[in-house]
PDB file of C-alpha atoms in Angstrom:
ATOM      1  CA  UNK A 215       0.000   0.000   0.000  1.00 52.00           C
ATOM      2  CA  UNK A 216       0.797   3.346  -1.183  1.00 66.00           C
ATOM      3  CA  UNK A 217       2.607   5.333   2.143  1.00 65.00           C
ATOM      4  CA  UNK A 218       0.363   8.314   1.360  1.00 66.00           C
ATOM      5  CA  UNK A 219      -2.825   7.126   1.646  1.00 74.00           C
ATOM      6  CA  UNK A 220      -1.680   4.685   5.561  1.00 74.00           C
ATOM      7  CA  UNK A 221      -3.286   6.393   8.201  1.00 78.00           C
ATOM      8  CA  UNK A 222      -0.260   7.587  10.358  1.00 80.00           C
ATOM      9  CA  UNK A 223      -0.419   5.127  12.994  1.00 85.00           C
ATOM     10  CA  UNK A 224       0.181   2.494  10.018  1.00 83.00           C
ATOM     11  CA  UNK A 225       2.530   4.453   8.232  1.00 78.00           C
ATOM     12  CA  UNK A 226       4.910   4.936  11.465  1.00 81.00           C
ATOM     13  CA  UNK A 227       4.410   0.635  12.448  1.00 85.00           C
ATOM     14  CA  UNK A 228       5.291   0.026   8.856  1.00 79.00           C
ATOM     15  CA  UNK A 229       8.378   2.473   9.277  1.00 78.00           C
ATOM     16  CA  UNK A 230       9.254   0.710  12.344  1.00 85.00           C
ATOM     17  CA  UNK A 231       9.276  -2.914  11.270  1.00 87.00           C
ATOM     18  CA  UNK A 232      12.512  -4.998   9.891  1.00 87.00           C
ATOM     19  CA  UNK A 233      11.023  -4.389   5.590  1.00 81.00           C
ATOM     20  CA  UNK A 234      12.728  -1.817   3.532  1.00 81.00           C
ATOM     21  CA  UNK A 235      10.378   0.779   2.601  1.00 79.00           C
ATOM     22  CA  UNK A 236       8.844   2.992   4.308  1.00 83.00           C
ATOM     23  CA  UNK A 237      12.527   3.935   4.996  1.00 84.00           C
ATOM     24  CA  UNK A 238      14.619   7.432   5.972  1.00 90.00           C
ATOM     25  CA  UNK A 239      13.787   8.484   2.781  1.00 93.00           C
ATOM     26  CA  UNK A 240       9.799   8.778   3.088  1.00 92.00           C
ATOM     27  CA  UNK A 241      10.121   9.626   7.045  1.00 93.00           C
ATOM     28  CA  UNK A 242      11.547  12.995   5.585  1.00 96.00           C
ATOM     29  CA  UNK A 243       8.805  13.564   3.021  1.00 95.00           C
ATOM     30  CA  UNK A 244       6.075  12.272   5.166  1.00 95.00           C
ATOM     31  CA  UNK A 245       7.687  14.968   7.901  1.00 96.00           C
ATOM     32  CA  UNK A 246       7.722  17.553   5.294  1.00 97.00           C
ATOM     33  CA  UNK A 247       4.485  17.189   4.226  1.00 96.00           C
ATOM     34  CA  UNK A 248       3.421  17.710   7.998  1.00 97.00           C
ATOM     35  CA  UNK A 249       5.711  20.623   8.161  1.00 98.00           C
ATOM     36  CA  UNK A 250       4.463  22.448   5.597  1.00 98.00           C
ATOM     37  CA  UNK A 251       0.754  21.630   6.695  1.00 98.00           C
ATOM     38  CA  UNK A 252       1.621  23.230   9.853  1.00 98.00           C
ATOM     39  CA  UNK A 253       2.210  26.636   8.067  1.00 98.00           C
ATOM     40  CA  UNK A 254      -0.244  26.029   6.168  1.00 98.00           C
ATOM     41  CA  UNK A 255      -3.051  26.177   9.140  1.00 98.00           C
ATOM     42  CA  UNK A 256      -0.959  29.135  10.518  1.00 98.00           C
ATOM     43  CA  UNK A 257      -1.660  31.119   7.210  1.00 98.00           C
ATOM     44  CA  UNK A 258      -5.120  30.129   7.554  1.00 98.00           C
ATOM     45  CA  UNK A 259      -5.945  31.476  10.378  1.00 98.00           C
ATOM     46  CA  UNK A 260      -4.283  34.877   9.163  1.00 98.00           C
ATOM     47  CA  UNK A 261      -7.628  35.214   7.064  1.00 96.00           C
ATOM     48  CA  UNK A 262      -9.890  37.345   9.550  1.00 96.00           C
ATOM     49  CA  UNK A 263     -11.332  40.647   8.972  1.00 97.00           C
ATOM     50  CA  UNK A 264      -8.460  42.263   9.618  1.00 96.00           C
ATOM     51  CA  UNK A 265      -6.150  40.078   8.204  1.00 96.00           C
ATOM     52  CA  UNK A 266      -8.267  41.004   4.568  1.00 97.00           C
ATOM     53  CA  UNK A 267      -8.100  44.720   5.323  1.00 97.00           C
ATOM     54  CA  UNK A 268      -4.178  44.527   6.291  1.00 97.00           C
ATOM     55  CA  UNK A 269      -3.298  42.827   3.227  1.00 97.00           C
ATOM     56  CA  UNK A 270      -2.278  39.857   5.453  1.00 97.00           C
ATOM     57  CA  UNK A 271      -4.466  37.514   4.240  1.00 97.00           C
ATOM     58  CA  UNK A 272      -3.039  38.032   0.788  1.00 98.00           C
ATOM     59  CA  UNK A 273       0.190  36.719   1.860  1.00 98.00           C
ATOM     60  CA  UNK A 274      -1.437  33.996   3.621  1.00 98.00           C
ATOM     61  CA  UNK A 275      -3.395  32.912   0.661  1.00 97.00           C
ATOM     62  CA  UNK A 276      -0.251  32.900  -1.452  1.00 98.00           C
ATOM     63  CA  UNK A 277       1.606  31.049   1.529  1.00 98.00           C
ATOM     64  CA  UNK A 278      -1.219  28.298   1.180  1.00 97.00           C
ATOM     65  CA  UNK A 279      -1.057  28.145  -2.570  1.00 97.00           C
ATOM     66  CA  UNK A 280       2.633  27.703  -2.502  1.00 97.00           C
ATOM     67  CA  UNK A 281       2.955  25.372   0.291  1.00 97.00           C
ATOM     68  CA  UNK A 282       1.201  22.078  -1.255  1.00 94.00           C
ATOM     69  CA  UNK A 283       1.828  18.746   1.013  1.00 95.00           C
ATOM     70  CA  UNK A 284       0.545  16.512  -2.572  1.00 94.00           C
ATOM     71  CA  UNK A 285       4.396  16.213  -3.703  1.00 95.00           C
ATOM     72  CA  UNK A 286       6.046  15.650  -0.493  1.00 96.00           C
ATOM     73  CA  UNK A 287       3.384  12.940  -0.004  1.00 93.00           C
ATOM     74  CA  UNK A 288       4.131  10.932  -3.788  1.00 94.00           C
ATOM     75  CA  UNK A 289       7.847  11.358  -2.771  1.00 95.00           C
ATOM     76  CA  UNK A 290       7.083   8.942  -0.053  1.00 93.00           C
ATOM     77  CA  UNK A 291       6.017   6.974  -2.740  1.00 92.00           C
ATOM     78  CA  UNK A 292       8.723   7.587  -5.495  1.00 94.00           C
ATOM     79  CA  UNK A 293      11.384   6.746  -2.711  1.00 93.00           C
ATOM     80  CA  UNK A 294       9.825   3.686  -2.154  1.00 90.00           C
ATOM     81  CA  UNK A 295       9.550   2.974  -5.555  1.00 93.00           C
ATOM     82  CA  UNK A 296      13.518   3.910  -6.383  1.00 93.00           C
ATOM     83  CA  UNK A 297      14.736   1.981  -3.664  1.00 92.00           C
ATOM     84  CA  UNK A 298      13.239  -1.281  -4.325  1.00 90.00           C
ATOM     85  CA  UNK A 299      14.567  -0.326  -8.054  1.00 92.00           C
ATOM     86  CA  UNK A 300      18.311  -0.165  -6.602  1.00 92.00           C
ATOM     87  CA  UNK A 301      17.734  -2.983  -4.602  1.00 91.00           C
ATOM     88  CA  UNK A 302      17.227  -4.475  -8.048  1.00 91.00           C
ATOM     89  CA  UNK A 303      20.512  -3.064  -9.113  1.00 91.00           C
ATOM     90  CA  UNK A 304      22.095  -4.832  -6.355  1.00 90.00           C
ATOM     91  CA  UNK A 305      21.070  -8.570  -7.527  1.00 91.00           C
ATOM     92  CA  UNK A 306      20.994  -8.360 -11.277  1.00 89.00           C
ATOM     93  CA  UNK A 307      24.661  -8.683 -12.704  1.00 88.00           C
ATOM     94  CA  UNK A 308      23.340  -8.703 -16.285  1.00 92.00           C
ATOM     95  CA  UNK A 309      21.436  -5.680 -15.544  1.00 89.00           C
ATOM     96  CA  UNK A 310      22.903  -2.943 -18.853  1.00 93.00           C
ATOM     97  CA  UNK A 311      24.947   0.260 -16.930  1.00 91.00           C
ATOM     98  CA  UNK A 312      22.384   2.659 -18.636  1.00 95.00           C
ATOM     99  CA  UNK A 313      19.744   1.359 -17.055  1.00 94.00           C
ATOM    100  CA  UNK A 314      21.463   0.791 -13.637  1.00 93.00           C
ATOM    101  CA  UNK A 315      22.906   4.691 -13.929  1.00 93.00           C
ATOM    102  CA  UNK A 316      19.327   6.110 -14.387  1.00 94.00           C
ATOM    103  CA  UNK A 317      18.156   4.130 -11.626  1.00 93.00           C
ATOM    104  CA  UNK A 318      20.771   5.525  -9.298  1.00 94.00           C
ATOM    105  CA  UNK A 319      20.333   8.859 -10.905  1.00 94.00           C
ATOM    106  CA  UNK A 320      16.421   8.821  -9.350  1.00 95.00           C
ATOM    107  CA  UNK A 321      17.260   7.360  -6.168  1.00 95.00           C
ATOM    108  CA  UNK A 322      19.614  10.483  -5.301  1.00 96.00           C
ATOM    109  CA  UNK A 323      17.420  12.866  -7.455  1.00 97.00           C
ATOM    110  CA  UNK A 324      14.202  12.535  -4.785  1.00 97.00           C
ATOM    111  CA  UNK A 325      15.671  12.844  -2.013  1.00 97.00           C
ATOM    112  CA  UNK A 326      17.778  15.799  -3.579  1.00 97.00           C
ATOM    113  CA  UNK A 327      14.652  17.265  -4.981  1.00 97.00           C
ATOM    114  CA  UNK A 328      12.952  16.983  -1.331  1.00 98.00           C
ATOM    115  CA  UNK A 329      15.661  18.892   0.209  1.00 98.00           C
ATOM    116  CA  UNK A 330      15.701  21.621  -2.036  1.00 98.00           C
ATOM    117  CA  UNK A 331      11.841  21.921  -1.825  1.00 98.00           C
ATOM    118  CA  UNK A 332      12.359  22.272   1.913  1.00 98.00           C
ATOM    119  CA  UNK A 333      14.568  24.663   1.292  1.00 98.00           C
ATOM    120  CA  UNK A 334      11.853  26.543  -0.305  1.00 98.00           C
ATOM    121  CA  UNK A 335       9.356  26.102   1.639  1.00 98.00           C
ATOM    122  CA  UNK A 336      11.570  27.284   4.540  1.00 98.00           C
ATOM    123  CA  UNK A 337      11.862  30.798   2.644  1.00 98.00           C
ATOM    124  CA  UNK A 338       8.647  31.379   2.003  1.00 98.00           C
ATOM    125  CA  UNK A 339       7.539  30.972   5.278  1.00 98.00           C
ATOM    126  CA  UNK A 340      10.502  32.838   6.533  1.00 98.00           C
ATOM    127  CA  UNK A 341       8.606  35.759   4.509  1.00 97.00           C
ATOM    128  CA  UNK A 342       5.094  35.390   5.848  1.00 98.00           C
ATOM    129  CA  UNK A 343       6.074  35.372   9.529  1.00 98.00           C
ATOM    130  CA  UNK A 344       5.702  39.115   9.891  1.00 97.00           C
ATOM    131  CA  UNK A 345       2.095  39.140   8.653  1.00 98.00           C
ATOM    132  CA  UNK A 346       1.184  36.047  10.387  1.00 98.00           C
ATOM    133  CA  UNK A 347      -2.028  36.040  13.424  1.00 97.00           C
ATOM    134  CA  UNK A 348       0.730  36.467  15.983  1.00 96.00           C
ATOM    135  CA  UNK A 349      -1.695  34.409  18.549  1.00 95.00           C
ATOM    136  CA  UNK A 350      -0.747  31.103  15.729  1.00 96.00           C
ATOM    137  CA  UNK A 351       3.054  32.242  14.722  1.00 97.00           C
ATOM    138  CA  UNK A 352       4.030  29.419  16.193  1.00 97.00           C
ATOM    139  CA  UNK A 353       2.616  27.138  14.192  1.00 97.00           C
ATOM    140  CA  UNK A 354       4.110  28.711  11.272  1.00 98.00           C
ATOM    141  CA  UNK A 355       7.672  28.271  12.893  1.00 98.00           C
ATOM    142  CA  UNK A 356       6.752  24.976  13.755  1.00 98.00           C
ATOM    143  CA  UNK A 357       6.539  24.525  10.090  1.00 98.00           C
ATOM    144  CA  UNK A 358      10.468  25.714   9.057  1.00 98.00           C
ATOM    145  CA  UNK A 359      11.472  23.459  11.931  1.00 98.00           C
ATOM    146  CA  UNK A 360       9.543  20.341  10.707  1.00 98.00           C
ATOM    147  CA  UNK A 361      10.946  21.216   7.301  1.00 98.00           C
ATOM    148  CA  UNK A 362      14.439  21.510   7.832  1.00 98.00           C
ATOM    149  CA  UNK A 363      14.142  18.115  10.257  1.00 98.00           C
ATOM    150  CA  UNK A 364      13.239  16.771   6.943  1.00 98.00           C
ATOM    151  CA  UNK A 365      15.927  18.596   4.983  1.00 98.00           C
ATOM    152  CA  UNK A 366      18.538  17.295   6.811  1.00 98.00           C
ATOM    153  CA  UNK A 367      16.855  13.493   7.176  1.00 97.00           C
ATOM    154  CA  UNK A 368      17.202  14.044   3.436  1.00 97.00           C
ATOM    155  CA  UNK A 369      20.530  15.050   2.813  1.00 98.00           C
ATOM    156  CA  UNK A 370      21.447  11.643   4.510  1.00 97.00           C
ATOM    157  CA  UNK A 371      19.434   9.370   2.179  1.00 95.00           C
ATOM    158  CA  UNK A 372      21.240  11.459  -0.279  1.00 97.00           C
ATOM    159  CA  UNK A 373      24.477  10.950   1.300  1.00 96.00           C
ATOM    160  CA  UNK A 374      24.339   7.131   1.054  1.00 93.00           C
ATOM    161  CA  UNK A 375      22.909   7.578  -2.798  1.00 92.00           C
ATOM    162  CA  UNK A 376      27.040   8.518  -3.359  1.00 93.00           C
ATOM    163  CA  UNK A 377      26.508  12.498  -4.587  1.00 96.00           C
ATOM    164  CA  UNK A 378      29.529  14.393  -5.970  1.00 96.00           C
ATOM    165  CA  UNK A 379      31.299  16.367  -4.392  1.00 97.00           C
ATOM    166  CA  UNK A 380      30.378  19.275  -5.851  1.00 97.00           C
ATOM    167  CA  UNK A 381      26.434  18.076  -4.881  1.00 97.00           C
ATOM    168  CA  UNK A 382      27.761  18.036  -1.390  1.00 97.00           C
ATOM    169  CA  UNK A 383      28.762  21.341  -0.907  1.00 98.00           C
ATOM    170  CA  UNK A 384      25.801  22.898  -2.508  1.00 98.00           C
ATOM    171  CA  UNK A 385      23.424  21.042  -0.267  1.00 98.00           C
ATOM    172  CA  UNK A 386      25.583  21.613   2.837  1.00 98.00           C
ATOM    173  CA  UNK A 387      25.404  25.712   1.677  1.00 98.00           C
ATOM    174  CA  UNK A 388      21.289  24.724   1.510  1.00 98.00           C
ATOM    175  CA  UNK A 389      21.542  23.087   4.680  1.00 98.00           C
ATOM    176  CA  UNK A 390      23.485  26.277   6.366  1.00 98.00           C
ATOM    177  CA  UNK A 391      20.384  28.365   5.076  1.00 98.00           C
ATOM    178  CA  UNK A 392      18.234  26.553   6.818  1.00 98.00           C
ATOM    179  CA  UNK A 393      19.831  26.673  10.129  1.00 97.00           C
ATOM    180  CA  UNK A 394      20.966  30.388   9.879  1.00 97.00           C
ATOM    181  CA  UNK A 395      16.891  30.356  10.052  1.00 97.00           C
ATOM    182  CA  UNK A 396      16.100  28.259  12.565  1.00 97.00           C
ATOM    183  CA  UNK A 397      18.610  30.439  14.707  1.00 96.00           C
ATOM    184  CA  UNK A 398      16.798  33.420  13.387  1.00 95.00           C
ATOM    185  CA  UNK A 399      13.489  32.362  14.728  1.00 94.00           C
ATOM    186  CA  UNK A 400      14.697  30.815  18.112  1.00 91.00           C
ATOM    187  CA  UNK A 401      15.944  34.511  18.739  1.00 79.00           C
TER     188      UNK A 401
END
């Protein structure tokens, strides 16, 4: 069954047991989808009256529209998908190098593609916090920390996917972003 659509107590049993998916890999986009869900019902209580007349709610409409949980919830999926693909990999000698190299190529690309879209999402809440309902703000920061718990749960599937060096640095330099940030809001 699809990890998206487990209810959550399933989804974390199925995480816990000794089967290879769900793995690190979908923890982080199953977090990230909860992450940006928290923001999400930050932004949507910053739709009052006064919110409207502010030009709050604006921001908080485009935070919602931006924010979508949908592809952090198939990369669950896809990462489940590419890692019983290299697990393949692993076990067929006769397998051609094309077709292993573009299945390695998608098992690093998700969880490198996760990571960057917490990045994102990490920004763009960043820039709604000052027109946020200050009695939910939390919520909202409660978001960028979910989201970079997820970036950097990422960055270690990615790390045992073998990026280059060059992929290392520039999602360390992501990673550094994200906890300039979090020290930003902790403040």
């Amino acid at each position: 069954m699809a990890s998206k659509s487990l209810p959550i107590d399933q989804f974390v049993t199925a995480l816990a047991s000794k089967q290879p998916t769900p793995g690190g890999g979908g923890a982080a986009a199953i977090t990230a989808a909860i992450g940006n869900a928290a923001a999400q019902m930050a932004a949507a209580y910053t739709t009052r009256k006064k919110d409207v007349e502010s030009g709050a709610a604006a921001k908080a409409l485009d935070l919602i529209e931006a924010l979508d949980t949908a592809p952090f919830l198939k990369a669950a999926d896809d990462d489940a998908e590419a890692y019983a693909a290299l697990q393949r990999t692993w076990k067929e000698s006769s397998m051609p190098p094309e077709e292993k190299s573009a299945i390695e190529a998608r098992a690093l690309g998700i969880p490198t593609t996760l990571l960057e879209d917490c990045h994102r999402g990490i920004l763009k809440i960043r820039e709604f916090l000052p027109y946020c309902n200050t009695n939910i703000v939390s919520d909202a920061k409660v978001g960028i920390h979910t989201l970079a718990g997820a970036a950097r749960s990422a960055y270690q599937t990615i790390m045992v996917n073998s990026p280059s060096d060059e992929e290392k640095v520039r999602l360390k330099q992501l990673l550094k972003e994200i906890r300039h940030l979090e020290d930003e809001i902790l403040s």
